[in-house]
Amino acid sequence: MSSEEELLKRLGVTIDPETLRLALTHRSYAYENGGIPTNERLEFLGDSILGFSIAEYLYDELPHLPEGDLAKRRAAVVSTRALATVGRQLALGQHIYLGRGEKQSNGENKSSILADTMEAIFGAVYLNHGMDIAKELILRLVTPMLEDGELLGAATDWKTVIQEEAAGGKLGDVLYEVTGTGPDHARSYTATLWIGERELGQGQGPSKKEAEQEAARASWKLMHPNQTLPQL
């Protein structure tokens, strides 16, 4: 059995070889191999399918919860941390096509790479089988994360928390200033959060999304120095 066949067995679905290889092709590998297509378009597609599938599931299964609580739970289980956890359970990292630099820096275990590749896998399944099969896979792999209390707390959508506080307290507009350093295949980002004219926390991460979340988390702690971090 080939390596990719083993992955498909763990996933419990079939994906044609060309689409599967595309889903597993990180931009660092594509960059070093003549600019071949990457998994980023599939990631974009899979992210939308993932978000819808989880939103529908939560709406149906938790009819007593208001919109805000549903949104927080969705944000938790579609977060980079949650998807990376799923990826590690599947031993996904060893199947991802990575460039030399990412291989040397243990890219196969990076949460951002694992999470992005999981989204690309969801997009690939949708293209091969349609929405019902893609949704079944997502619910089978992702909804168990709803039982992980530690994950739910750690994966709080800090950007939403900050946005709600700023709006509720009429503190001013929320703005993230993001800068990136390093080559395209190994970028590192720093985000600074502003509310109105006040500069608050900073955060770092391998993606703009993660850097902004960390900046929002750091800002909440600055705004509430004597409180413990909120959980779902």
XYZ file of N, CA and C in Angstrom:
696
model
N 0.848 -1.200 0.000
C 0.000 0.000 0.000
C 0.880 1.246 0.000
N 0.591 2.186 -0.896
C 1.389 3.402 -0.980
C 1.089 4.324 0.200
N 1.970 5.307 0.369
C 1.800 6.283 1.446
C 0.469 7.017 1.332
N 0.119 7.425 0.107
C -1.117 8.170 -0.067
C -2.343 7.278 0.095
N -2.211 6.005 -0.257
C -3.313 5.075 -0.019
C -3.554 4.893 1.477
N -2.477 4.890 2.252
C -2.610 4.793 3.701
C -3.353 6.007 4.252
N -3.032 7.180 3.732
C -3.724 8.389 4.180
C -5.206 8.313 3.845
N -5.537 7.903 2.637
C -6.942 7.802 2.239
C -7.679 6.779 3.094
N -7.005 5.713 3.483
C -7.629 4.718 4.358
C -7.962 5.327 5.704
N -7.046 6.140 6.233
C -7.311 6.796 7.514
C -8.436 7.820 7.382
N -8.488 8.503 6.253
C -9.556 9.478 6.016
C -10.904 8.789 5.799
N -10.868 7.602 5.225
C -12.103 6.889 4.939
C -12.829 7.396 3.711
N -12.077 7.983 2.770
C -12.658 8.480 1.514
C -11.703 8.171 0.372
N -12.170 8.336 -0.832
C -11.302 8.247 -2.003
C -11.146 9.639 -2.612
N -9.958 9.915 -3.123
C -9.669 11.161 -3.847
C -8.785 10.768 -5.018
N -9.085 11.258 -6.204
C -8.268 10.867 -7.353
C -6.830 11.359 -7.150
N -5.845 10.635 -7.663
C -4.437 10.933 -7.373
C -4.018 12.368 -7.690
N -4.489 12.893 -8.806
C -4.085 14.258 -9.186
C -4.597 15.289 -8.193
N -5.863 15.167 -7.800
C -6.439 16.128 -6.851
C -5.827 15.963 -5.473
N -5.562 14.726 -5.074
C -4.939 14.497 -3.769
C -3.547 15.104 -3.725
N -2.769 14.894 -4.777
C -1.417 15.475 -4.792
C -1.489 16.996 -4.710
N -2.437 17.585 -5.417
C -2.594 19.032 -5.357
C -2.932 19.473 -3.938
N -3.815 18.744 -3.265
C -4.213 19.089 -1.900
C -3.048 19.011 -0.930
N -2.059 18.192 -1.262
C -0.921 17.988 -0.366
C 0.296 18.832 -0.745
N 0.166 19.668 -1.774
C 1.308 20.451 -2.265
C 1.364 21.823 -1.608
N 2.296 21.965 -0.675
C 2.502 23.246 0.007
C 3.239 24.214 -0.913
N 3.023 25.483 -0.690
C 3.615 26.489 -1.581
C 5.143 26.450 -1.560
N 5.758 26.001 -0.473
C 7.221 25.930 -0.428
C 7.747 24.900 -1.429
N 7.038 23.794 -1.573
C 7.412 22.770 -2.552
C 7.181 23.281 -3.968
N 6.035 23.925 -4.167
C 5.725 24.468 -5.493
C 6.762 25.504 -5.921
N 7.186 26.340 -4.978
C 8.169 27.392 -5.247
C 9.493 26.794 -5.721
N 9.881 25.662 -5.122
C 11.154 25.036 -5.461
C 11.063 24.132 -6.687
N 9.867 23.952 -7.206
C 9.676 23.053 -8.345
C 9.016 23.766 -9.522
N 9.493 24.950 -9.769
C 9.103 25.672 -10.967
C 7.753 26.352 -10.914
N 7.263 26.613 -9.720
C 5.996 27.329 -9.599
C 4.782 26.506 -9.996
N 4.810 25.200 -9.708
C 3.648 24.348 -9.993
C 2.479 24.769 -9.097
N 1.251 24.359 -9.427
C 0.094 24.762 -8.603
C 0.233 24.296 -7.157
N -0.286 25.102 -6.243
C -0.265 24.786 -4.814
C -1.669 24.398 -4.349
N -1.765 24.037 -3.086
C -3.064 23.653 -2.518
C -3.885 24.840 -2.028
N -3.453 26.074 -2.299
C -4.102 27.229 -1.689
C -5.518 27.469 -2.207
N -5.774 27.183 -3.480
C -7.147 27.341 -3.987
C -8.078 26.292 -3.366
N -7.591 25.061 -3.225
C -8.377 24.038 -2.553
C -8.605 24.394 -1.087
N -7.592 24.987 -0.465
C -7.719 25.440 0.924
C -8.836 26.482 1.046
N -8.883 27.418 0.120
C -9.925 28.442 0.099
C -11.306 27.798 0.006
N -11.437 26.835 -0.884
C -12.719 26.144 -1.061
C -13.082 25.349 0.193
N -12.120 24.596 0.714
C -12.379 23.764 1.881
C -12.721 24.566 3.110
N -12.127 25.730 3.254
C -12.426 26.595 4.398
C -13.901 26.989 4.408
N -14.444 27.323 3.248
C -15.857 27.708 3.159
C -16.767 26.521 3.459
N -16.428 25.354 2.932
C -17.240 24.158 3.167
C -17.194 23.765 4.631
N -16.015 23.845 5.224
C -15.855 23.551 6.648
C -16.718 24.478 7.499
N -16.623 25.779 7.241
C -17.374 26.743 8.037
C -18.870 26.516 7.948
N -19.368 26.269 6.737
C -20.799 26.032 6.561
C -21.233 24.747 7.259
N -20.460 23.677 7.094
C -20.833 22.384 7.664
C -20.930 22.453 9.183
N -19.957 23.106 9.806
C -19.967 23.217 11.261
C -21.091 24.143 11.723
N -21.318 25.234 10.993
C -22.398 26.151 11.363
C -23.751 25.451 11.314
N -23.985 24.681 10.260
C -25.253 23.952 10.136
C -25.401 22.923 11.257
N -24.320 22.217 11.552
C -24.350 21.210 12.616
C -24.694 21.853 13.962
N -24.024 22.940 14.296
C -24.270 23.612 15.574
C -25.687 24.167 15.648
N -26.170 24.710 14.549
C -27.526 25.246 14.508
C -28.549 24.148 14.795
N -28.343 22.986 14.209
C -29.286 21.879 14.390
C -29.160 21.223 15.759
N -27.937 21.055 16.245
C -27.695 20.276 17.456
C -27.821 21.088 18.746
N -27.678 22.399 18.661
C -27.707 23.242 19.868
C -28.753 24.346 19.710
N -30.036 23.974 19.621
C -31.089 24.965 19.362
C -31.283 25.968 20.483
N -30.760 25.672 21.654
C -30.951 26.562 22.798
C -29.922 27.685 22.847
N -28.838 27.579 22.073
C -27.758 28.558 22.183
C -28.004 29.779 21.303
N -27.697 30.975 21.815
C -27.809 32.181 20.986
C -26.693 32.264 19.959
N -26.842 33.186 19.036
C -25.905 33.318 17.918
C -24.469 33.500 18.381
N -24.262 34.308 19.416
C -22.896 34.575 19.860
C -22.173 33.331 20.325
N -22.879 32.473 21.082
C -22.258 31.242 21.565
C -22.013 30.258 20.425
N -22.933 30.210 19.471
C -22.721 29.351 18.307
C -21.482 29.792 17.535
N -21.341 31.091 17.368
C -20.195 31.624 16.621
C -18.883 31.287 17.311
N -18.865 31.349 18.642
C -17.633 31.054 19.375
C -17.260 29.583 19.256
N -18.245 28.722 19.319
C -17.963 27.296 19.169
C -17.490 26.963 17.750
N -18.121 27.582 16.778
C -17.658 27.359 15.405
C -16.219 27.822 15.246
N -15.916 29.007 15.762
C -14.555 29.530 15.638
C -13.547 28.595 16.306
N -13.953 27.985 17.424
C -13.040 27.102 18.146
C -12.696 25.867 17.331
N -13.697 25.216 16.753
C -13.433 23.931 16.098
C -12.962 24.068 14.655
N -13.037 25.268 14.078
C -12.435 25.473 12.759
C -11.112 26.218 12.881
N -10.622 26.380 14.108
C -9.383 27.110 14.344
C -8.172 26.317 13.861
N -7.066 27.017 13.718
C -5.816 26.370 13.332
C -5.445 25.271 14.312
N -5.614 25.535 15.590
C -5.246 24.548 16.604
C -6.087 23.283 16.469
N -7.397 23.430 16.293
C -8.276 22.268 16.186
C -7.957 21.458 14.935
N -7.818 22.136 13.797
C -7.550 21.421 12.544
C -6.170 20.764 12.569
N -5.197 21.421 13.211
C -3.875 20.813 13.332
C -3.932 19.562 14.193
N -4.767 19.578 15.226
C -4.945 18.389 16.060
C -5.483 17.224 15.230
N -6.479 17.514 14.388
C -7.023 16.486 13.499
C -5.939 15.977 12.557
N -5.161 16.908 11.991
C -4.093 16.522 11.079
C -3.069 15.606 11.735
N -2.711 15.895 12.984
C -1.745 15.043 13.683
C -2.334 13.666 13.967
N -3.617 13.604 14.271
C -4.260 12.305 14.489
C -4.209 11.442 13.232
N -4.229 12.091 12.083
C -4.185 11.381 10.801
C -2.765 11.148 10.292
N -1.764 11.618 11.054
C -0.366 11.578 10.594
C -0.240 12.255 9.234
N -0.946 13.364 9.071
C -1.002 14.056 7.780
C 0.339 14.639 7.373
N 1.108 15.131 8.337
C 2.331 15.852 8.028
C 3.306 15.084 7.168
N 3.396 13.776 7.385
C 4.372 12.979 6.625
C 3.991 12.832 5.157
N 2.780 13.222 4.789
C 2.324 13.105 3.407
C 2.385 14.437 2.639
N 2.648 15.542 3.320
C 2.619 16.850 2.683
C 3.911 17.086 1.902
N 3.786 17.608 0.674
C 4.943 17.956 -0.140
C 5.452 19.322 0.303
N 6.646 19.318 0.916
C 7.230 20.531 1.472
C 8.561 20.834 0.804
N 8.898 22.127 0.756
C 10.203 22.528 0.273
C 11.291 22.208 1.283
N 12.535 22.322 0.871
C 13.664 21.954 1.746
C 13.679 22.756 3.034
N 13.406 24.048 2.914
C 13.439 24.891 4.106
C 12.403 24.479 5.133
N 11.201 24.190 4.654
C 10.138 23.770 5.579
C 10.445 22.403 6.182
N 11.031 21.519 5.400
C 11.406 20.211 5.947
C 12.423 20.364 7.066
N 13.406 21.245 6.854
C 14.458 21.437 7.846
C 13.932 22.093 9.114
N 12.856 22.864 8.997
C 12.294 23.551 10.171
C 11.081 22.809 10.744
N 10.999 21.503 10.456
C 9.925 20.651 10.986
C 8.556 21.125 10.529
N 8.486 21.517 9.258
C 7.238 22.031 8.712
C 6.095 21.046 8.770
N 6.406 19.754 8.749
C 5.330 18.756 8.749
C 4.553 18.737 10.058
N 5.098 19.397 11.095
C 4.394 19.465 12.372
C 3.897 20.863 12.699
N 4.049 21.811 11.766
C 3.579 23.177 12.016
C 2.057 23.220 11.963
N 1.473 23.832 12.968
C 0.012 23.862 13.040
C -0.607 24.535 11.829
N -0.017 25.622 11.372
C -0.601 26.354 10.247
C -0.593 25.508 8.975
N 0.492 24.777 8.740
C 0.583 23.942 7.537
C -0.400 22.781 7.623
N -0.476 22.146 8.780
C -1.412 21.039 8.951
C -2.853 21.494 8.775
N -3.184 22.632 9.377
C -4.566 23.130 9.292
C -4.925 23.508 7.860
N -4.029 24.196 7.179
C -4.301 24.587 5.794
C -4.461 23.358 4.900
N -3.655 22.337 5.149
C -3.746 21.128 4.328
C -5.037 20.378 4.609
N -5.492 20.375 5.863
C -6.786 19.754 6.154
C -7.897 20.444 5.370
N -7.873 21.768 5.314
C -8.886 22.485 4.546
C -8.805 22.125 3.066
N -7.582 21.983 2.559
C -7.419 21.587 1.155
C -7.975 20.185 0.914
N -7.783 19.295 1.872
C -8.352 17.945 1.766
C -9.874 18.020 1.692
N -10.484 18.844 2.521
C -11.940 18.989 2.488
C -12.396 19.513 1.119
N -11.631 20.459 0.581
C -11.965 20.968 -0.748
C -11.839 19.897 -1.817
N -10.818 19.058 -1.698
C -10.616 17.981 -2.671
C -11.746 16.957 -2.612
N -12.174 16.625 -1.409
C -13.278 15.665 -1.256
C -14.561 16.241 -1.856
N -14.770 17.530 -1.651
C -15.955 18.170 -2.241
C -15.915 18.077 -3.767
N -14.770 18.352 -4.358
C -14.672 18.297 -5.817
C -14.899 16.881 -6.345
N -14.435 15.887 -5.625
C -14.579 14.496 -6.072
C -15.952 13.910 -5.803
N -16.570 14.315 -4.696
C -17.775 13.607 -4.241
C -18.992 14.485 -3.960
N -18.808 15.803 -3.909
C -19.931 16.673 -3.615
C -20.070 16.994 -2.136
N -21.101 17.770 -1.836
C -21.245 18.338 -0.505
C -21.548 17.302 0.564
N -22.386 16.339 0.282
C -22.803 15.394 1.326
C -21.627 14.599 1.878
N -20.772 14.099 0.996
C -19.618 13.312 1.448
C -18.599 14.212 2.147
N -18.393 15.401 1.617
C -17.471 16.338 2.257
C -17.950 16.683 3.663
N -19.239 16.921 3.790
C -19.804 17.262 5.095
C -19.671 16.085 6.070
N -19.918 14.875 5.571
C -19.798 13.690 6.437
C -18.381 13.560 6.965
N -17.403 13.770 6.103
C -16.003 13.693 6.530
C -15.700 14.759 7.573
N -16.127 15.973 7.319
C -15.866 17.079 8.241
C -16.481 16.796 9.609
N -17.729 16.372 9.631
C -18.390 16.127 10.916
C -17.727 14.968 11.657
N -17.309 13.954 10.928
C -16.667 12.799 11.565
C -15.325 13.176 12.191
N -14.577 14.045 11.515
C -13.248 14.396 11.997
C -13.233 15.572 12.969
N -14.101 16.547 12.732
C -13.978 17.830 13.438
C -14.897 17.947 14.648
N -16.130 17.444 14.570
C -17.052 17.657 15.698
C -16.591 17.030 17.008
N -15.757 15.956 17.014
C -15.248 15.488 18.318
C -14.477 16.568 19.081
N -13.963 17.568 18.363
C -13.258 18.657 19.031
C -14.171 19.451 19.966
N -15.481 19.378 19.740
C -16.429 20.094 20.595
C -16.450 19.531 22.013
N -15.922 18.315 22.190
C -15.882 17.699 23.515
C -14.602 18.039 24.270
N -13.691 18.735 23.622
C -12.394 19.063 24.227
C -12.485 20.436 24.885
N -12.748 20.449 26.183
C -12.924 21.721 26.888
C -11.696 22.607 26.842
N -10.513 21.986 26.948
C -9.277 22.764 26.900
C -9.115 23.434 25.548
N -9.418 22.696 24.496
C -9.311 23.252 23.153
C -10.290 24.396 22.958
N -11.521 24.211 23.429
C -12.526 25.254 23.255
C -12.099 26.546 23.938
N -11.538 26.420 25.125
C -11.099 27.618 25.821
C -9.915 28.272 25.152
N -8.936 27.440 24.764
C -7.724 27.982 24.151
C -7.990 28.561 22.782
N -9.036 28.071 22.120
C -9.306 28.492 20.743
C -10.362 29.584 20.663
N -10.557 30.291 21.759
C -11.487 31.416 21.736
C -11.169 32.355 20.576
N -12.187 32.814 19.900
C -11.994 33.747 18.779
C -11.751 35.134 19.362
N -10.491 35.430 19.630
C -10.149 36.682 20.305
C -10.487 37.902 19.476
N -10.432 37.787 18.160
C -10.790 38.930 17.324
C -12.262 39.293 17.519
N -13.115 38.278 17.620
C -14.532 38.540 17.860
C -14.743 39.133 19.242
N -14.043 38.593 20.251
C -14.159 39.129 21.613
C -13.806 40.615 21.649
N -12.680 40.958 21.012
C -12.241 42.359 20.999
C -13.223 43.235 20.221
N -13.698 42.742 19.085
C -14.637 43.511 18.271
C -15.914 43.814 19.056
N -16.417 42.818 19.783
C -17.633 43.011 20.563
C -17.404 44.004 21.706
N -16.247 43.912 22.348
C -15.955 44.853 23.441
C -15.821 46.277 22.926
N -15.126 46.428 21.799
C -14.934 47.765 21.236
C -16.263 48.380 20.822
N -17.125 47.549 20.210
C -18.433 48.054 19.780
C -19.320 48.357 20.980
N -19.347 47.437 21.947
C -20.208 47.623 23.114
C -19.801 48.814 23.963
N -18.490 49.042 24.068
C -18.004 50.163 24.874
C -17.775 51.428 24.085
N -18.109 51.401 22.781
C -17.902 52.546 21.890
C -16.477 53.081 22.014
N -15.517 52.152 21.913
C -14.113 52.493 22.113
C -13.432 52.994 20.853
N -14.059 52.794 19.703
C -13.468 53.208 18.444
C -13.280 52.033 17.509
N -12.809 52.322 16.314
C -12.621 51.280 15.302
C -11.448 50.374 15.661
N -11.589 49.091 15.318
C -10.533 48.103 15.549
C -9.716 47.960 14.267
N -8.398 48.089 14.389
C -7.513 48.013 13.235
C -6.312 47.131 13.567
N -5.949 46.260 12.635
C -4.743 45.439 12.784
C -3.711 45.893 11.762
N -2.526 46.240 12.242
C -1.399 46.533 11.363
C -0.533 45.280 11.301
N -0.363 44.719 10.117
C 0.345 43.450 9.973
C 1.552 43.643 9.068
N 2.693 43.157 9.515
C 3.908 43.159 8.707
C 4.419 41.727 8.585
N 5.071 41.429 7.489
C 5.614 40.092 7.268
C 7.082 40.145 6.952
N 7.810 39.117 7.373
C 9.233 39.014 7.087
C 9.539 37.604 6.597
N 10.651 37.471 5.880
C 11.075 36.168 5.401
C 10.596 35.893 3.993
N 11.104 34.813 3.371
C 10.713 34.459 2.003
C 9.259 33.998 1.950
N 8.693 33.975 0.753
C 7.278 33.648 0.589
C 6.925 32.290 1.173
N 7.832 31.327 1.079
C 7.513 29.976 1.549
C 7.738 29.794 3.045
N 8.234 30.828 3.731
C 8.485 30.709 5.177
C 8.280 32.061 5.851
N 7.127 32.679 5.581
C 6.857 34.011 6.118
C 6.534 33.949 7.606
N 6.885 35.007 8.306
C 6.511 35.190 9.705
C 5.848 36.563 9.810
N 4.751 36.641 10.561
C 3.960 37.872 10.606
C 3.876 38.423 12.035
N 3.853 39.747 12.110
C 3.638 40.444 13.375
C 2.443 41.371 13.209
N 1.488 41.271 14.121
C 0.283 42.103 14.077
C 0.236 42.999 15.309
N -0.144 44.236 15.097
C -0.356 45.187 16.185
C -1.804 45.634 16.145
N -2.472 45.578 17.283
C -3.876 45.933 17.368
C -4.046 47.365 17.861
N -4.866 48.125 17.149
C -5.252 49.478 17.548
C -6.762 49.521 17.748
N -7.207 50.201 18.796
C -8.624 50.523 18.975
C -8.720 52.041 19.064
N -9.364 52.637 18.076
C -9.342 54.092 17.992
C -7.909 54.539 17.762
N -7.412 55.407 18.629
C -6.033 55.880 18.510
C -5.117 55.226 19.533
N -5.617 54.185 20.190
C -4.847 53.519 21.240
C -4.184 52.256 20.702
N -2.874 52.176 20.852
C -2.146 50.981 20.471
C -2.155 49.991 21.624
N -2.528 48.743 21.336
C -2.612 47.728 22.382
C -1.584 46.621 22.151
N -2.031 45.378 22.089
C -1.094 44.269 22.063
C -0.556 43.909 20.699
N 0.525 43.130 20.725
C 1.120 42.582 19.515
C 1.065 41.060 19.558
N 1.082 40.459 18.374
C 1.112 39.006 18.285
C 1.921 38.573 17.082
N 2.528 37.398 17.178
C 3.307 36.835 16.074
C 2.720 35.493 15.658
N 2.954 35.125 14.407
C 2.492 33.832 13.929
C 2.937 33.578 12.508
N 2.821 32.331 12.052
C 3.218 31.984 10.688
C 2.202 32.396 9.635
N 1.057 32.939 10.061
C 0.053 33.447 9.127
C -0.502 34.751 9.685
N -1.083 35.567 8.807
C -1.685 36.818 9.260
C -2.796 36.537 10.259
N -3.601 35.498 9.983
C -4.730 35.157 10.849
C -4.256 34.847 12.274
N -3.211 34.015 12.388
C -2.719 33.639 13.712
C -2.082 34.832 14.430
N -1.366 35.669 13.685
C -0.755 36.845 14.302
C -1.826 37.793 14.832
N -2.901 37.974 14.086
C -3.987 38.848 14.531
C -4.692 38.283 15.750
N -4.905 36.962 15.774
C -5.524 36.337 16.940
C -4.658 36.525 18.187
N -3.358 36.357 18.027
C -2.460 36.533 19.169
C -2.432 37.988 19.633
N -2.509 38.922 18.680
C -2.551 40.340 19.052
C -3.834 40.662 19.813
N -4.949 40.079 19.368
C -6.222 40.300 20.057
C -6.192 39.703 21.455
N -5.617 38.524 21.593
C -5.510 37.874 22.910
C -4.652 38.713 23.854
N -3.503 39.172 23.353
C -2.623 40.005 24.177
C -3.312 41.305 24.562
N -4.102 41.862 23.644
C -4.809 43.116 23.923
C -5.869 42.926 24.991
N -6.589 41.793 24.938
C -7.599 41.530 25.971
C -6.970 41.483 27.354
N -5.797 40.850 27.447
C -5.108 40.775 28.736
C -4.684 42.166 29.216
N -4.273 43.029 28.285
C -3.913 44.405 28.667
C -5.134 45.181 29.134
N -6.280 44.940 28.506
C -7.503 45.640 28.859
C -8.115 45.123 30.163
N -7.778 43.875 30.538
C -8.347 43.254 31.734
C -7.228 42.609 32.556
N -6.344 43.414 33.122
C -5.154 42.862 33.777
C -5.448 42.003 35.005
N -6.608 42.168 35.614
C -6.909 41.435 36.831
C -7.929 40.321 36.637
N -8.217 39.986 35.365
C -9.186 38.940 35.080
C -8.517 37.749 34.401
N -9.074 36.561 34.628
C -8.611 35.387 33.922
C -9.179 35.385 32.506
N -8.503 34.712 31.607
C -8.946 34.668 30.225
C -10.291 33.965 30.115
N -11.230 34.521 29.339
C -12.551 33.902 29.206
C -12.477 32.623 28.395
N -13.399 31.689 28.690
C -13.521 30.471 27.922
C -14.952 30.321 27.458
N -15.164 29.409 26.520
C -16.505 29.193 25.995
C -17.402 28.609 27.067
